[in-house]
Amino acid sequence: MTPTNSAEQALDEALALVSRAPEGGVTDSSGGAGGGAGGDAGAHRAAGWQRARDTAARAGSGVRPRTRRVPLAAALGEVLASPLDALTDLPSFDTSAMDGWAVAGPGPWSVRAGAGVLAGSERPEPLTDGEAVRIATGARIPADATAVIRSEHCREAGTQLFADRPVLTGQDIRPRGQECRSGDLLLPAGSLVTPAVLGLAAAAGYDEVTTRPRPRVEILVLGDELLTEGLPHEGLVRDALSPMLGPWIDRLGAEVIGTRRLGDDPAGVEALLEAVTTSTADVVVTTGGTAAGPVDHVRPVLHKAGAELLVDGVAVRPGHPMLLARIGSGAPDENAVRHVVGLPGNPLAAVSGLLTLADPLLRALAGRRRRPRYTAPVQSDVPGHPYDTRLVPVLLSDEHAVPLRYHGPAMLRGVAAADALAVVPPGGARSGQELEILDLPWASGGCFT
C-alpha cells in the first residue's frame, strides 16, 4: 500500500482535535445520536459508525410494508411478501432423467416399434414385462416401467435391446414429488426474487406472486457550483454525483423516481423544503448542505419540516456530516413515513453515506435481509483517524484486502477501481489485521434490476 497522503492525514487530525474533544464529551464514538435539526452542526453528538448503520436498518424495518400482486416477469429484484408454497408435486408425474430406453423387468428386452415417448406427449401405453421403448429426457414414464437405461449404456440388435451394465430398479427415473409435494414450503417470505426464484415459481405453477415493491427514491443534488457538461473552470466543478447516485441506488434494490438539481439560493431552499415534505418517494436522498457552512441548508429545512433526526452526524471519515431523518409517524390518519438521507457533497464522502445509511435503510424498507458481515486481512498498515472509523477503498485478492490510493473525501479514483471498502477502526490497522469488508454493489452482484 502507498501510505495516506501526509497533508491529508494531518488535516484530518487537526480537524478532529479542533472539532472533537474526547474529554469534553461532544463525540460519542460508541454511537449516541441526538441533536435538533436546527442545531449547531458542530455541537451535536456524532453516532458511532456501527450504531448509525443499525439505526438506519431499524428505521426501515419500522415502516409498515406495502405489498402487491404482480406477474412473475415484474417480480424480479423484489422480495416475497408471503411464502412460496408448492401448488403441485414436482415433478407432477414420473419422468425420465435421461435420453434412453424405458424398460420393464429383466432384459434382454423386445423393442416396441414406433417413435418412442417424447416430452410433452400424451400418456404412453403401459409396458409389458420384457418390453422396452425409446424415451426422451423429461418424458412421462410408461406405466409398469422399472428403469430407464441411458442410450450410451445399451445396444440394439435387431428387435432386441441389451444392457452393457447391470440395471437397477428405478434408475434414471425422477419419481413424482421427488423435489416437493403439494403444499410444501419452497421459500419463506422475505426471500429475494432472483432469476432462479422466478424459475422455481414457474415450475411450481405460479403466474403471479405477492411481493414488497422496491422502495422509491428521489435524489436532490444541491449546489450552485456544479456543471453538467464540459471541463471544470472558474471555481465550478462537474457534477459527479448525479451520474453516480442513480445507478448506485438502483443496484441497492431501490427504484429511483427522479434526480433533480437545486441551487443554494432562496428558491432552491424553498424547493428543498417542498421536496422533503411532499415527495412521493419513500426516501429522499440529498447531496451537500449537511455541514455548517453559510449555504448548508439541509438541517434548517428539516427542522422547518418537523423532521426527527435519527442520525445527526457519524463518527466516520470521510462523510462525518451525513444524517438520517424521518418525516411523519406512519399513523393511519397521517401521511406515510418518509425518510431523508443527507449525504455530504464530496463524492467519496457521499459514497460513505450510501454504505453507512442508505444501504441498510433501503434493504430494510425492501424487506431484504442485512448483508452478512465478513472480514479479510489487510495487506499492509492502514493509517487511522484518531477518533473516527475510516472507510478505505480496497481490492480483494484471494488472500488479502489491498488498500488503494486516492481516498480523499473529494476523490473517486480509488473507489472506481475498488471491489469494496474496508472498515478501519480509530487508530488504524496493522498489516494482516482482519477488517470488516463492505462489498460494493457491482462487485457483489447487487440486485437483479
mmCIF file of N, CA and C in Angstrom, residues 104-228:
data_model
loop_
_atom_site.group_PDB
_atom_site.id
_atom_site.type_symbol
_atom_site.label_atom_id
_atom_site.label_comp_id
_atom_site.label_asym_id
_atom_site.label_seq_id
_atom_site.Cartn_x
_atom_site.Cartn_y
_atom_site.Cartn_z
ATOM 1 N N ALA A 104 -39.161 -52.663 -18.859
ATOM 2 C CA ALA A 104 -39.954 -53.337 -17.832
ATOM 3 C C ALA A 104 -39.367 -54.708 -17.579
ATOM 4 N N GLY A 105 -39.016 -54.965 -16.314
ATOM 5 C CA GLY A 105 -38.488 -56.276 -15.943
ATOM 6 C C GLY A 105 -37.063 -56.477 -16.397
ATOM 7 N N PRO A 106 -36.562 -57.727 -16.247
ATOM 8 C CA PRO A 106 -35.173 -58.031 -16.638
ATOM 9 C C PRO A 106 -35.012 -58.128 -18.154
ATOM 10 N N GLY A 107 -33.799 -57.922 -18.642
ATOM 11 C CA GLY A 107 -33.510 -57.979 -20.063
ATOM 12 C C GLY A 107 -33.019 -59.360 -20.488
ATOM 13 N N PRO A 108 -32.731 -59.520 -21.793
ATOM 14 C CA PRO A 108 -32.922 -58.502 -22.836
ATOM 15 C C PRO A 108 -34.403 -58.212 -23.070
ATOM 16 N N TRP A 109 -34.633 -57.068 -23.768
ATOM 17 C CA TRP A 109 -35.995 -56.579 -23.924
ATOM 18 C C TRP A 109 -36.366 -56.499 -25.401
ATOM 19 N N SER A 110 -37.608 -56.703 -25.678
ATOM 20 C CA SER A 110 -38.127 -56.530 -27.036
ATOM 21 C C SER A 110 -38.410 -55.057 -27.276
ATOM 22 N N VAL A 111 -37.918 -54.520 -28.382
ATOM 23 C CA VAL A 111 -38.075 -53.104 -28.683
ATOM 24 C C VAL A 111 -39.458 -52.860 -29.278
ATOM 25 N N ARG A 112 -40.190 -51.927 -28.649
ATOM 26 C CA ARG A 112 -41.507 -51.544 -29.167
ATOM 27 C C ARG A 112 -41.313 -50.714 -30.429
ATOM 28 N N ALA A 113 -42.029 -51.010 -31.450
ATOM 29 C CA ALA A 113 -41.938 -50.253 -32.695
ATOM 30 C C ALA A 113 -42.569 -48.881 -32.521
ATOM 31 N N GLY A 114 -42.099 -47.926 -33.304
ATOM 32 C CA GLY A 114 -42.668 -46.577 -33.258
ATOM 33 C C GLY A 114 -41.628 -45.543 -32.860
ATOM 34 N N ALA A 115 -42.122 -44.290 -32.698
ATOM 35 C CA ALA A 115 -41.196 -43.163 -32.479
ATOM 36 C C ALA A 115 -40.725 -43.055 -31.044
ATOM 37 N N GLY A 116 -41.347 -43.751 -30.142
ATOM 38 C CA GLY A 116 -40.949 -43.640 -28.754
ATOM 39 C C GLY A 116 -41.755 -42.587 -28.012
ATOM 40 N N VAL A 117 -41.318 -42.304 -26.775
ATOM 41 C CA VAL A 117 -42.033 -41.390 -25.889
ATOM 42 C C VAL A 117 -41.264 -40.070 -25.817
ATOM 43 N N LEU A 118 -41.921 -38.977 -26.158
ATOM 44 C CA LEU A 118 -41.291 -37.659 -26.150
ATOM 45 C C LEU A 118 -41.839 -36.796 -25.025
ATOM 46 N N ALA A 119 -41.040 -35.807 -24.590
ATOM 47 C CA ALA A 119 -41.512 -34.867 -23.574
ATOM 48 C C ALA A 119 -42.708 -34.098 -24.117
ATOM 49 N N GLY A 120 -43.747 -33.986 -23.298
ATOM 50 C CA GLY A 120 -44.941 -33.261 -23.698
ATOM 51 C C GLY A 120 -45.950 -34.083 -24.453
ATOM 52 N N SER A 121 -45.638 -35.332 -24.733
ATOM 53 C CA SER A 121 -46.598 -36.166 -25.462
ATOM 54 C C SER A 121 -47.667 -36.702 -24.512
ATOM 55 N N GLU A 122 -48.709 -37.289 -25.075
ATOM 56 C CA GLU A 122 -49.779 -37.844 -24.259
ATOM 57 C C GLU A 122 -49.272 -39.039 -23.464
ATOM 58 N N ARG A 123 -50.106 -39.479 -22.497
ATOM 59 C CA ARG A 123 -49.727 -40.597 -21.645
ATOM 60 C C ARG A 123 -49.378 -41.812 -22.520
ATOM 61 N N PRO A 124 -48.190 -42.400 -22.360
ATOM 62 C CA PRO A 124 -47.805 -43.548 -23.198
ATOM 63 C C PRO A 124 -48.515 -44.830 -22.760
ATOM 64 N N GLU A 125 -48.538 -45.769 -23.658
ATOM 65 C CA GLU A 125 -49.105 -47.076 -23.340
ATOM 66 C C GLU A 125 -48.229 -47.777 -22.311
ATOM 67 N N PRO A 126 -48.819 -48.545 -21.398
ATOM 68 C CA PRO A 126 -48.018 -49.293 -20.421
ATOM 69 C C PRO A 126 -47.080 -50.283 -21.113
ATOM 70 N N LEU A 127 -45.984 -50.596 -20.413
ATOM 71 C CA LEU A 127 -45.065 -51.600 -20.915
ATOM 72 C C LEU A 127 -45.452 -52.970 -20.365
ATOM 73 N N THR A 128 -45.213 -53.961 -21.170
ATOM 74 C CA THR A 128 -45.365 -55.332 -20.680
ATOM 75 C C THR A 128 -44.013 -55.836 -20.231
ATOM 76 N N ASP A 129 -44.006 -56.870 -19.406
ATOM 77 C CA ASP A 129 -42.749 -57.400 -18.893
ATOM 78 C C ASP A 129 -41.854 -57.836 -20.044
ATOM 79 N N GLY A 130 -40.579 -57.368 -20.027
ATOM 80 C CA GLY A 130 -39.630 -57.723 -21.078
ATOM 81 C C GLY A 130 -39.679 -56.797 -22.275
ATOM 82 N N GLU A 131 -40.407 -55.657 -22.163
ATOM 83 C CA GLU A 131 -40.540 -54.734 -23.289
ATOM 84 C C GLU A 131 -39.750 -53.457 -23.021
ATOM 85 N N ALA A 132 -39.275 -52.791 -24.089
ATOM 86 C CA ALA A 132 -38.534 -51.528 -23.996
ATOM 87 C C ALA A 132 -39.092 -50.556 -25.015
ATOM 88 N N VAL A 133 -39.063 -49.252 -24.673
ATOM 89 C CA VAL A 133 -39.484 -48.213 -25.599
ATOM 90 C C VAL A 133 -38.521 -47.033 -25.465
ATOM 91 N N ARG A 134 -38.184 -46.471 -26.597
ATOM 92 C CA ARG A 134 -37.277 -45.313 -26.579
ATOM 93 C C ARG A 134 -37.973 -44.147 -25.868
ATOM 94 N N ILE A 135 -37.187 -43.363 -25.070
ATOM 95 C CA ILE A 135 -37.774 -42.277 -24.279
ATOM 96 C C ILE A 135 -36.816 -41.092 -24.234
ATOM 97 N N ALA A 136 -37.380 -39.887 -24.191
ATOM 98 C CA ALA A 136 -36.578 -38.657 -24.150
ATOM 99 C C ALA A 136 -36.545 -38.103 -22.726
ATOM 100 N N THR A 137 -35.526 -37.303 -22.440
ATOM 101 C CA THR A 137 -35.428 -36.646 -21.131
ATOM 102 C C THR A 137 -36.674 -35.802 -20.875
ATOM 103 N N GLY A 138 -37.263 -35.954 -19.698
ATOM 104 C CA GLY A 138 -38.447 -35.182 -19.330
ATOM 105 C C GLY A 138 -39.746 -35.799 -19.756
ATOM 106 N N ALA A 139 -39.695 -36.901 -20.483
ATOM 107 C CA ALA A 139 -40.928 -37.548 -20.933
ATOM 108 C C ALA A 139 -41.561 -38.343 -19.800
ATOM 109 N N ARG A 140 -42.875 -38.545 -19.898
ATOM 110 C CA ARG A 140 -43.622 -39.305 -18.892
ATOM 111 C C ARG A 140 -43.226 -40.784 -18.968
ATOM 112 N N ILE A 141 -42.972 -41.383 -17.814
ATOM 113 C CA ILE A 141 -42.603 -42.798 -17.759
ATOM 114 C C ILE A 141 -43.849 -43.659 -18.003
ATOM 115 N N PRO A 142 -43.765 -44.637 -18.924
ATOM 116 C CA PRO A 142 -44.922 -45.522 -19.123
ATOM 117 C C PRO A 142 -45.222 -46.327 -17.858
ATOM 118 N N ALA A 143 -46.483 -46.619 -17.660
ATOM 119 C CA ALA A 143 -46.869 -47.456 -16.521
ATOM 120 C C ALA A 143 -46.153 -48.800 -16.619
ATOM 121 N N ASP A 144 -45.773 -49.321 -15.443
ATOM 122 C CA ASP A 144 -45.137 -50.630 -15.290
ATOM 123 C C ASP A 144 -43.665 -50.645 -15.711
ATOM 124 N N ALA A 145 -43.096 -49.470 -16.137
ATOM 125 C CA ALA A 145 -41.653 -49.420 -16.402
ATOM 126 C C ALA A 145 -40.909 -49.536 -15.083
ATOM 127 N N THR A 146 -39.766 -50.211 -15.111
ATOM 128 C CA THR A 146 -38.985 -50.424 -13.881
ATOM 129 C C THR A 146 -37.690 -49.634 -13.861
ATOM 130 N N ALA A 147 -37.235 -49.132 -15.018
ATOM 131 C CA ALA A 147 -35.972 -48.393 -15.059
ATOM 132 C C ALA A 147 -35.857 -47.690 -16.398
ATOM 133 N N VAL A 148 -34.925 -46.756 -16.463
ATOM 134 C CA VAL A 148 -34.507 -46.133 -17.724
ATOM 135 C C VAL A 148 -33.036 -46.452 -17.919
ATOM 136 N N ILE A 149 -32.699 -46.904 -19.108
ATOM 137 C CA ILE A 149 -31.301 -47.189 -19.445
ATOM 138 C C ILE A 149 -30.819 -46.087 -20.381
ATOM 139 N N ARG A 150 -29.722 -45.470 -20.027
ATOM 140 C CA ARG A 150 -29.174 -44.407 -20.878
ATOM 141 C C ARG A 150 -28.762 -44.991 -22.223
ATOM 142 N N SER A 151 -28.885 -44.164 -23.257
ATOM 143 C CA SER A 151 -28.577 -44.619 -24.611
ATOM 144 C C SER A 151 -27.156 -45.160 -24.709
ATOM 145 N N GLU A 152 -26.226 -44.522 -23.979
ATOM 146 C CA GLU A 152 -24.824 -44.933 -24.081
ATOM 147 C C GLU A 152 -24.518 -46.193 -23.286
ATOM 148 N N HIS A 153 -25.494 -46.699 -22.539
ATOM 149 C CA HIS A 153 -25.264 -47.882 -21.704
ATOM 150 C C HIS A 153 -25.982 -49.118 -22.240
ATOM 151 N N CYS A 154 -26.425 -49.071 -23.494
ATOM 152 C CA CYS A 154 -27.132 -50.219 -24.060
ATOM 153 C C CYS A 154 -26.906 -50.276 -25.566
ATOM 154 N N ARG A 155 -27.353 -51.390 -26.174
ATOM 155 C CA ARG A 155 -27.193 -51.533 -27.627
ATOM 156 C C ARG A 155 -28.377 -52.316 -28.186
ATOM 157 N N GLU A 156 -28.714 -51.990 -29.431
ATOM 158 C CA GLU A 156 -29.784 -52.703 -30.113
ATOM 159 C C GLU A 156 -29.182 -53.778 -31.009
ATOM 160 N N ALA A 157 -29.863 -54.910 -31.079
ATOM 161 C CA ALA A 157 -29.501 -55.980 -32.009
ATOM 162 C C ALA A 157 -30.806 -56.514 -32.600
ATOM 163 N N GLY A 158 -31.125 -56.055 -33.797
ATOM 164 C CA GLY A 158 -32.404 -56.411 -34.392
ATOM 165 C C GLY A 158 -33.536 -55.788 -33.602
ATOM 166 N N THR A 159 -34.427 -56.632 -33.101
ATOM 167 C CA THR A 159 -35.555 -56.131 -32.313
ATOM 168 C C THR A 159 -35.322 -56.296 -30.817
ATOM 169 N N GLN A 160 -34.069 -56.566 -30.467
ATOM 170 C CA GLN A 160 -33.739 -56.787 -29.058
ATOM 171 C C GLN A 160 -32.849 -55.653 -28.524
ATOM 172 N N LEU A 161 -32.993 -55.350 -27.229
ATOM 173 C CA LEU A 161 -32.176 -54.340 -26.545
ATOM 174 C C LEU A 161 -31.392 -55.041 -25.438
ATOM 175 N N PHE A 162 -30.081 -54.787 -25.421
ATOM 176 C CA PHE A 162 -29.210 -55.397 -24.431
ATOM 177 C C PHE A 162 -28.531 -54.297 -23.609
ATOM 178 N N ALA A 163 -28.440 -54.498 -22.305
ATOM 179 C CA ALA A 163 -27.754 -53.550 -21.417
ATOM 180 C C ALA A 163 -26.285 -53.926 -21.315
ATOM 181 N N ASP A 164 -25.417 -52.902 -21.290
ATOM 182 C CA ASP A 164 -23.973 -53.117 -21.172
ATOM 183 C C ASP A 164 -23.514 -53.178 -19.723
ATOM 184 N N ARG A 165 -24.403 -52.917 -18.781
ATOM 185 C CA ARG A 165 -24.078 -52.939 -17.352
ATOM 186 C C ARG A 165 -25.342 -53.279 -16.579
ATOM 187 N N PRO A 166 -25.191 -53.633 -15.303
ATOM 188 C CA PRO A 166 -26.379 -54.006 -14.525
ATOM 189 C C PRO A 166 -27.403 -52.874 -14.467
ATOM 190 N N VAL A 167 -28.670 -53.262 -14.489
ATOM 191 C CA VAL A 167 -29.776 -52.292 -14.455
ATOM 192 C C VAL A 167 -30.444 -52.377 -13.086
ATOM 193 N N LEU A 168 -30.510 -51.240 -12.401
ATOM 194 C CA LEU A 168 -31.110 -51.169 -11.079
ATOM 195 C C LEU A 168 -32.541 -50.658 -11.186
ATOM 196 N N THR A 169 -33.419 -51.228 -10.397
ATOM 197 C CA THR A 169 -34.813 -50.792 -10.403
ATOM 198 C C THR A 169 -34.905 -49.312 -10.022
ATOM 199 N N GLY A 170 -35.588 -48.540 -10.834
ATOM 200 C CA GLY A 170 -35.801 -47.117 -10.569
ATOM 201 C C GLY A 170 -34.702 -46.198 -11.065
ATOM 202 N N GLN A 171 -33.655 -46.755 -11.687
ATOM 203 C CA GLN A 171 -32.545 -45.894 -12.117
ATOM 204 C C GLN A 171 -33.005 -44.911 -13.191
ATOM 205 N N ASP A 172 -32.494 -43.680 -13.066
ATOM 206 C CA ASP A 172 -32.738 -42.588 -14.022
ATOM 207 C C ASP A 172 -34.230 -42.301 -14.236
ATOM 208 N N ILE A 173 -35.021 -42.592 -13.202
ATOM 209 C CA ILE A 173 -36.424 -42.175 -13.172
ATOM 210 C C ILE A 173 -36.576 -41.142 -12.069
ATOM 211 N N ARG A 174 -37.118 -39.978 -12.404
ATOM 212 C CA ARG A 174 -37.437 -38.974 -11.392
ATOM 213 C C ARG A 174 -38.873 -39.213 -10.952
ATOM 214 N N PRO A 175 -39.057 -39.738 -9.743
ATOM 215 C CA PRO A 175 -40.420 -40.068 -9.330
ATOM 216 C C PRO A 175 -41.226 -38.819 -9.014
ATOM 217 N N ARG A 176 -42.509 -38.933 -9.159
ATOM 218 C CA ARG A 176 -43.409 -37.834 -8.819
ATOM 219 C C ARG A 176 -43.149 -37.384 -7.377
ATOM 220 N N GLY A 177 -43.056 -36.041 -7.178
ATOM 221 C CA GLY A 177 -42.855 -35.498 -5.839
ATOM 222 C C GLY A 177 -41.430 -35.588 -5.328
ATOM 223 N N GLN A 178 -40.463 -35.928 -6.189
ATOM 224 C CA GLN A 178 -39.078 -36.045 -5.739
ATOM 225 C C GLN A 178 -38.556 -34.730 -5.175
ATOM 226 N N GLU A 179 -38.902 -33.593 -5.802
ATOM 227 C CA GLU A 179 -38.431 -32.286 -5.334
ATOM 228 C C GLU A 179 -39.332 -31.719 -4.246
ATOM 229 N N CYS A 180 -40.619 -31.860 -4.382
ATOM 230 C CA CYS A 180 -41.531 -31.372 -3.355
ATOM 231 C C CYS A 180 -42.898 -31.985 -3.560
ATOM 232 N N ARG A 181 -43.684 -31.934 -2.486
ATOM 233 C CA ARG A 181 -45.085 -32.341 -2.539
ATOM 234 C C ARG A 181 -45.953 -31.086 -2.474
ATOM 235 N N SER A 182 -47.133 -31.178 -3.010
ATOM 236 C CA SER A 182 -48.058 -30.052 -2.984
ATOM 237 C C SER A 182 -48.234 -29.564 -1.550
ATOM 238 N N GLY A 183 -48.082 -28.237 -1.352
ATOM 239 C CA GLY A 183 -48.206 -27.649 -0.031
ATOM 240 C C GLY A 183 -46.889 -27.458 0.694
ATOM 241 N N ASP A 184 -45.824 -28.073 0.200
ATOM 242 C CA ASP A 184 -44.514 -27.880 0.837
ATOM 243 C C ASP A 184 -44.075 -26.415 0.732
ATOM 244 N N LEU A 185 -43.368 -25.936 1.761
ATOM 245 C CA LEU A 185 -42.782 -24.594 1.715
ATOM 246 C C LEU A 185 -41.551 -24.629 0.827
ATOM 247 N N LEU A 186 -41.582 -23.852 -0.249
ATOM 248 C CA LEU A 186 -40.430 -23.761 -1.149
ATOM 249 C C LEU A 186 -39.486 -22.645 -0.721
ATOM 250 N N LEU A 187 -40.036 -21.470 -0.401
ATOM 251 C CA LEU A 187 -39.234 -20.334 0.041
ATOM 252 C C LEU A 187 -40.054 -19.524 1.037
ATOM 253 N N PRO A 188 -39.412 -19.005 2.075
ATOM 254 C CA PRO A 188 -40.160 -18.205 3.054
ATOM 255 C C PRO A 188 -40.368 -16.778 2.561
ATOM 256 N N ALA A 189 -41.317 -16.084 3.188
ATOM 257 C CA ALA A 189 -41.452 -14.655 2.944
ATOM 258 C C ALA A 189 -40.138 -13.969 3.289
ATOM 259 N N GLY A 190 -39.804 -12.922 2.549
ATOM 260 C CA GLY A 190 -38.542 -12.225 2.749
ATOM 261 C C GLY A 190 -37.445 -12.667 1.802
ATOM 262 N N SER A 191 -37.708 -13.681 0.989
ATOM 263 C CA SER A 191 -36.715 -14.148 0.026
ATOM 264 C C SER A 191 -36.646 -13.190 -1.167
ATOM 265 N N LEU A 192 -35.442 -12.874 -1.598
ATOM 266 C CA LEU A 192 -35.258 -12.032 -2.771
ATOM 267 C C LEU A 192 -35.639 -12.806 -4.023
ATOM 268 N N VAL A 193 -36.393 -12.170 -4.903
ATOM 269 C CA VAL A 193 -36.801 -12.817 -6.154
ATOM 270 C C VAL A 193 -35.665 -12.678 -7.161
ATOM 271 N N THR A 194 -34.914 -13.736 -7.311
ATOM 272 C CA THR A 194 -33.816 -13.821 -8.269
ATOM 273 C C THR A 194 -34.308 -14.548 -9.520
ATOM 274 N N PRO A 195 -33.512 -14.627 -10.577
ATOM 275 C CA PRO A 195 -33.927 -15.427 -11.726
ATOM 276 C C PRO A 195 -34.230 -16.878 -11.365
ATOM 277 N N ALA A 196 -33.457 -17.457 -10.442
ATOM 278 C CA ALA A 196 -33.716 -18.842 -10.036
ATOM 279 C C ALA A 196 -35.060 -18.960 -9.329
ATOM 280 N N VAL A 197 -35.423 -17.952 -8.529
ATOM 281 C CA VAL A 197 -36.714 -17.975 -7.842
ATOM 282 C C VAL A 197 -37.849 -17.882 -8.863
ATOM 283 N N LEU A 198 -37.678 -17.068 -9.888
ATOM 284 C CA LEU A 198 -38.691 -16.997 -10.942
ATOM 285 C C LEU A 198 -38.880 -18.362 -11.599
ATOM 286 N N GLY A 199 -37.770 -19.053 -11.859
ATOM 287 C CA GLY A 199 -37.865 -20.378 -12.456
ATOM 288 C C GLY A 199 -38.571 -21.360 -11.548
ATOM 289 N N LEU A 200 -38.234 -21.336 -10.247
ATOM 290 C CA LEU A 200 -38.882 -22.224 -9.291
ATOM 291 C C LEU A 200 -40.375 -21.939 -9.199
ATOM 292 N N ALA A 201 -40.734 -20.643 -9.127
ATOM 293 C CA ALA A 201 -42.148 -20.283 -9.029
ATOM 294 C C ALA A 201 -42.913 -20.756 -10.263
ATOM 295 N N ALA A 202 -42.315 -20.581 -11.434
ATOM 296 C CA ALA A 202 -42.974 -21.029 -12.656
ATOM 297 C C ALA A 202 -43.129 -22.546 -12.657
ATOM 298 N N ALA A 203 -42.079 -23.264 -12.264
ATOM 299 C CA ALA A 203 -42.152 -24.722 -12.222
ATOM 300 C C ALA A 203 -43.220 -25.197 -11.257
ATOM 301 N N ALA A 204 -43.422 -24.449 -10.177
ATOM 302 C CA ALA A 204 -44.404 -24.818 -9.161
ATOM 303 C C ALA A 204 -45.816 -24.397 -9.534
ATOM 304 N N GLY A 205 -45.979 -23.746 -10.681
ATOM 305 C CA GLY A 205 -47.314 -23.426 -11.167
ATOM 306 C C GLY A 205 -47.773 -22.010 -10.947
ATOM 307 N N TYR A 206 -46.891 -21.099 -10.516
ATOM 308 C CA TYR A 206 -47.296 -19.717 -10.243
ATOM 309 C C TYR A 206 -47.287 -18.886 -11.514
ATOM 310 N N ASP A 207 -48.295 -18.032 -11.660
ATOM 311 C CA ASP A 207 -48.317 -16.994 -12.686
ATOM 312 C C ASP A 207 -48.024 -15.631 -12.069
ATOM 313 N N GLU A 208 -48.373 -15.473 -10.792
ATOM 314 C CA GLU A 208 -48.159 -14.229 -10.054
ATOM 315 C C GLU A 208 -47.629 -14.561 -8.662
ATOM 316 N N VAL A 209 -46.966 -13.595 -8.047
ATOM 317 C CA VAL A 209 -46.514 -13.723 -6.659
ATOM 318 C C VAL A 209 -46.808 -12.420 -5.937
ATOM 319 N N THR A 210 -46.878 -12.480 -4.610
ATOM 320 C CA THR A 210 -47.073 -11.290 -3.782
ATOM 321 C C THR A 210 -45.714 -10.819 -3.291
ATOM 322 N N THR A 211 -45.383 -9.565 -3.574
ATOM 323 C CA THR A 211 -44.057 -9.043 -3.258
ATOM 324 C C THR A 211 -44.156 -7.710 -2.524
ATOM 325 N N ARG A 212 -43.043 -7.346 -1.919
ATOM 326 C CA ARG A 212 -42.865 -5.974 -1.429
ATOM 327 C C ARG A 212 -42.146 -5.206 -2.520
ATOM 328 N N PRO A 213 -42.742 -4.158 -3.060
ATOM 329 C CA PRO A 213 -42.091 -3.416 -4.145
ATOM 330 C C PRO A 213 -40.835 -2.720 -3.662
ATOM 331 N N ARG A 214 -39.980 -2.411 -4.614
ATOM 332 C CA ARG A 214 -38.750 -1.694 -4.282
ATOM 333 C C ARG A 214 -39.088 -0.311 -3.726
ATOM 334 N N PRO A 215 -38.366 0.119 -2.700
ATOM 335 C CA PRO A 215 -38.617 1.464 -2.181
ATOM 336 C C PRO A 215 -38.308 2.517 -3.242
ATOM 337 N N ARG A 216 -39.102 3.574 -3.263
ATOM 338 C CA ARG A 216 -38.928 4.662 -4.231
ATOM 339 C C ARG A 216 -37.988 5.719 -3.645
ATOM 340 N N VAL A 217 -37.085 6.192 -4.472
ATOM 341 C CA VAL A 217 -36.078 7.164 -4.026
ATOM 342 C C VAL A 217 -36.064 8.349 -4.974
ATOM 343 N N GLU A 218 -36.050 9.552 -4.406
ATOM 344 C CA GLU A 218 -35.821 10.763 -5.182
ATOM 345 C C GLU A 218 -34.489 11.350 -4.749
ATOM 346 N N ILE A 219 -33.674 11.769 -5.720
ATOM 347 C CA ILE A 219 -32.339 12.296 -5.454
ATOM 348 C C ILE A 219 -32.339 13.798 -5.713
ATOM 349 N N LEU A 220 -31.849 14.562 -4.736
ATOM 350 C CA LEU A 220 -31.731 16.014 -4.866
ATOM 351 C C LEU A 220 -30.268 16.386 -4.724
ATOM 352 N N VAL A 221 -29.687 16.902 -5.789
ATOM 353 C CA VAL A 221 -28.284 17.308 -5.794
ATOM 354 C C VAL A 221 -28.239 18.811 -5.578
ATOM 355 N N LEU A 222 -27.622 19.234 -4.490
ATOM 356 C CA LEU A 222 -27.639 20.637 -4.088
ATOM 357 C C LEU A 222 -26.319 21.319 -4.428
ATOM 358 N N GLY A 223 -26.395 22.594 -4.800
ATOM 359 C CA GLY A 223 -25.181 23.367 -5.020
ATOM 360 C C GLY A 223 -25.235 24.226 -6.257
ATOM 361 N N ASP A 224 -24.626 25.410 -6.153
ATOM 362 C CA ASP A 224 -24.544 26.335 -7.289
ATOM 363 C C ASP A 224 -23.277 26.144 -8.111
ATOM 364 N N GLU A 225 -22.355 25.336 -7.609
ATOM 365 C CA GLU A 225 -21.025 25.258 -8.226
ATOM 366 C C GLU A 225 -20.903 24.107 -9.213
ATOM 367 N N LEU A 226 -22.038 23.455 -9.571
ATOM 368 C CA LEU A 226 -21.972 22.210 -10.330
ATOM 369 C C LEU A 226 -22.249 22.432 -11.809
ATOM 370 N N LEU A 227 -21.384 21.859 -12.633
ATOM 371 C CA LEU A 227 -21.556 21.860 -14.085
ATOM 372 C C LEU A 227 -22.089 20.516 -14.531
ATOM 373 N N THR A 228 -22.930 20.519 -15.554
ATOM 374 C CA THR A 228 -23.470 19.272 -16.082
ATOM 375 C C THR A 228 -22.732 18.789 -17.319
#
